[in-house]
Amino acid sequence: PIHAQLSEREFQIFCKLASGKAVSEIAAELFLSVKTVSTYRSRVLEKMNFQSNAEITAYALRNGLIQ
């Protein structure tokens, strides 16, 4: 599957974004800066060839990665 190419941290961020969490919420949860989380989000979008968080969520739902 395409998500298998993500690093462990990228996948963690991917799942949180797919669940509808904001970058700032994720940053606070993981004790990272907003800029760091934004960078991970950009990498996820680029690696998976997506344009938005909505595409991340749709993919995650289709593949049973979130409920």
Tab-separated table of N, CA, C and O in Angstrom, residues 12-43:
chain	number	residue	atom	x	y	z
A	12	GLN	N	2.338	8.435	11.862
A	12	GLN	CA	1.683	8.907	13.087
A	12	GLN	C	0.953	10.233	12.801
A	12	GLN	O	-0.218	10.398	13.166
A	13	ILE	N	1.642	11.147	12.145
A	13	ILE	CA	1.051	12.442	11.788
A	13	ILE	C	-0.107	12.228	10.801
A	13	ILE	O	-1.174	12.833	10.927
A	14	PHE	N	0.099	11.352	9.823
A	14	PHE	CA	-0.930	11.013	8.839
A	14	PHE	C	-2.220	10.587	9.537
A	14	PHE	O	-3.305	11.075	9.207
A	15	CYS	N	-2.112	9.678	10.503
A	15	CYS	CA	-3.305	9.166	11.202
A	15	CYS	C	-4.014	10.266	11.982
A	15	CYS	O	-5.244	10.329	11.996
A	16	LYS	N	-3.246	11.132	12.612
A	16	LYS	CA	-3.850	12.224	13.377
A	16	LYS	C	-4.538	13.223	12.444
A	16	LYS	O	-5.638	13.701	12.732
A	17	LEU	N	-3.906	13.524	11.314
A	17	LEU	CA	-4.536	14.412	10.330
A	17	LEU	C	-5.805	13.769	9.781
A	17	LEU	O	-6.834	14.433	9.636
A	18	ALA	N	-5.737	12.480	9.506
A	18	ALA	CA	-6.892	11.754	8.963
A	18	ALA	C	-8.065	11.772	9.932
A	18	ALA	O	-9.220	11.764	9.530
A	19	SER	N	-7.745	11.823	11.221
A	19	SER	CA	-8.789	11.855	12.256
A	19	SER	C	-9.381	13.252	12.438
A	19	SER	O	-10.255	13.453	13.272
A	20	GLY	N	-8.866	14.216	11.692
A	20	GLY	CA	-9.421	15.560	11.731
A	20	GLY	C	-8.731	16.520	12.687
A	20	GLY	O	-9.234	17.613	12.941
A	21	LYS	N	-7.582	16.112	13.226
A	21	LYS	CA	-6.883	17.001	14.154
A	21	LYS	C	-6.144	18.097	13.396
A	21	LYS	O	-5.631	17.876	12.302
A	22	ALA	N	-6.097	19.264	14.002
A	22	ALA	CA	-5.384	20.400	13.416
A	22	ALA	C	-3.890	20.254	13.677
A	22	ALA	O	-3.477	19.586	14.633
A	23	VAL	N	-3.093	20.880	12.833
A	23	VAL	CA	-1.633	20.838	12.980
A	23	VAL	C	-1.226	21.307	14.377
A	23	VAL	O	-0.366	20.691	15.017
A	24	SER	N	-1.866	22.365	14.866
A	24	SER	CA	-1.513	22.889	16.195
A	24	SER	C	-1.846	21.893	17.307
A	24	SER	O	-1.097	21.771	18.284
A	25	GLU	N	-2.962	21.160	17.159
A	25	GLU	CA	-3.337	20.134	18.149
A	25	GLU	C	-2.308	19.004	18.159
A	25	GLU	O	-1.903	18.525	19.217
A	26	ILE	N	-1.918	18.569	16.971
A	26	ILE	CA	-0.937	17.486	16.845
A	26	ILE	C	0.389	17.915	17.459
A	26	ILE	O	1.026	17.154	18.198
A	27	ALA	N	0.791	19.140	17.180
A	27	ALA	CA	2.051	19.670	17.714
A	27	ALA	C	2.031	19.643	19.240
A	27	ALA	O	2.999	19.202	19.876
A	28	ALA	N	0.942	20.073	19.840
A	28	ALA	CA	0.831	20.087	21.301
A	28	ALA	C	0.865	18.665	21.864
A	28	ALA	O	1.552	18.401	22.859
A	29	GLU	N	0.154	17.741	21.222
A	29	GLU	CA	0.106	16.346	21.678
A	29	GLU	C	1.467	15.668	21.650
A	29	GLU	O	1.803	14.891	22.530
A	30	LEU	N	2.220	15.932	20.576
A	30	LEU	CA	3.492	15.240	20.377
A	30	LEU	C	4.695	16.051	20.853
A	30	LEU	O	5.841	15.626	20.658
A	31	PHE	N	4.430	17.192	21.450
A	31	PHE	CA	5.500	18.075	21.944
A	31	PHE	C	6.469	18.459	20.829
A	31	PHE	O	7.688	18.397	20.981
A	32	LEU	N	5.889	18.830	19.690
A	32	LEU	CA	6.664	19.292	18.542
A	32	LEU	C	6.220	20.704	18.208
A	32	LEU	O	5.152	21.140	18.632
A	33	SER	N	7.030	21.400	17.418
A	33	SER	CA	6.612	22.738	16.988
A	33	SER	C	5.597	22.591	15.857
A	33	SER	O	5.559	21.575	15.156
A	34	VAL	N	4.783	23.618	15.680
A	34	VAL	CA	3.798	23.629	14.609
A	34	VAL	C	4.524	23.508	13.265
A	34	VAL	O	4.074	22.804	12.360
A	35	LYS	N	5.662	24.167	13.151
A	35	LYS	CA	6.436	24.117	11.905
A	35	LYS	C	6.897	22.695	11.594
A	35	LYS	O	6.856	22.260	10.441
A	36	THR	N	7.319	21.966	12.604
A	36	THR	CA	7.761	20.580	12.411
A	36	THR	C	6.609	19.715	11.918
A	36	THR	O	6.759	18.939	10.965
A	37	VAL	N	5.445	19.852	12.547
A	37	VAL	CA	4.280	19.073	12.137
A	37	VAL	C	3.867	19.460	10.713
A	37	VAL	O	3.524	18.584	9.902
A	38	SER	N	3.945	20.733	10.390
A	38	SER	CA	3.617	21.187	9.031
A	38	SER	C	4.563	20.570	8.004
A	38	SER	O	4.138	20.199	6.904
A	39	THR	N	5.831	20.454	8.372
A	39	THR	CA	6.813	19.827	7.488
A	39	THR	C	6.463	18.360	7.264
A	39	THR	O	6.490	17.867	6.129
A	40	TYR	N	6.118	17.649	8.334
A	40	TYR	CA	5.709	16.248	8.196
A	40	TYR	C	4.467	16.140	7.311
A	40	TYR	O	4.376	15.256	6.464
A	41	ARG	N	3.520	17.040	7.511
A	41	ARG	CA	2.292	17.032	6.699
A	41	ARG	C	2.636	17.212	5.224
A	41	ARG	O	2.118	16.485	4.369
A	42	SER	N	3.532	18.150	4.934
A	42	SER	CA	3.947	18.387	3.547
A	42	SER	C	4.584	17.145	2.939
A	42	SER	O	4.317	16.805	1.785
A	43	ARG	N	5.421	16.473	3.725
A	43	ARG	CA	6.072	15.247	3.239
A	43	ARG	C	5.058	14.157	2.953
A	43	ARG	O	5.161	13.443	1.956
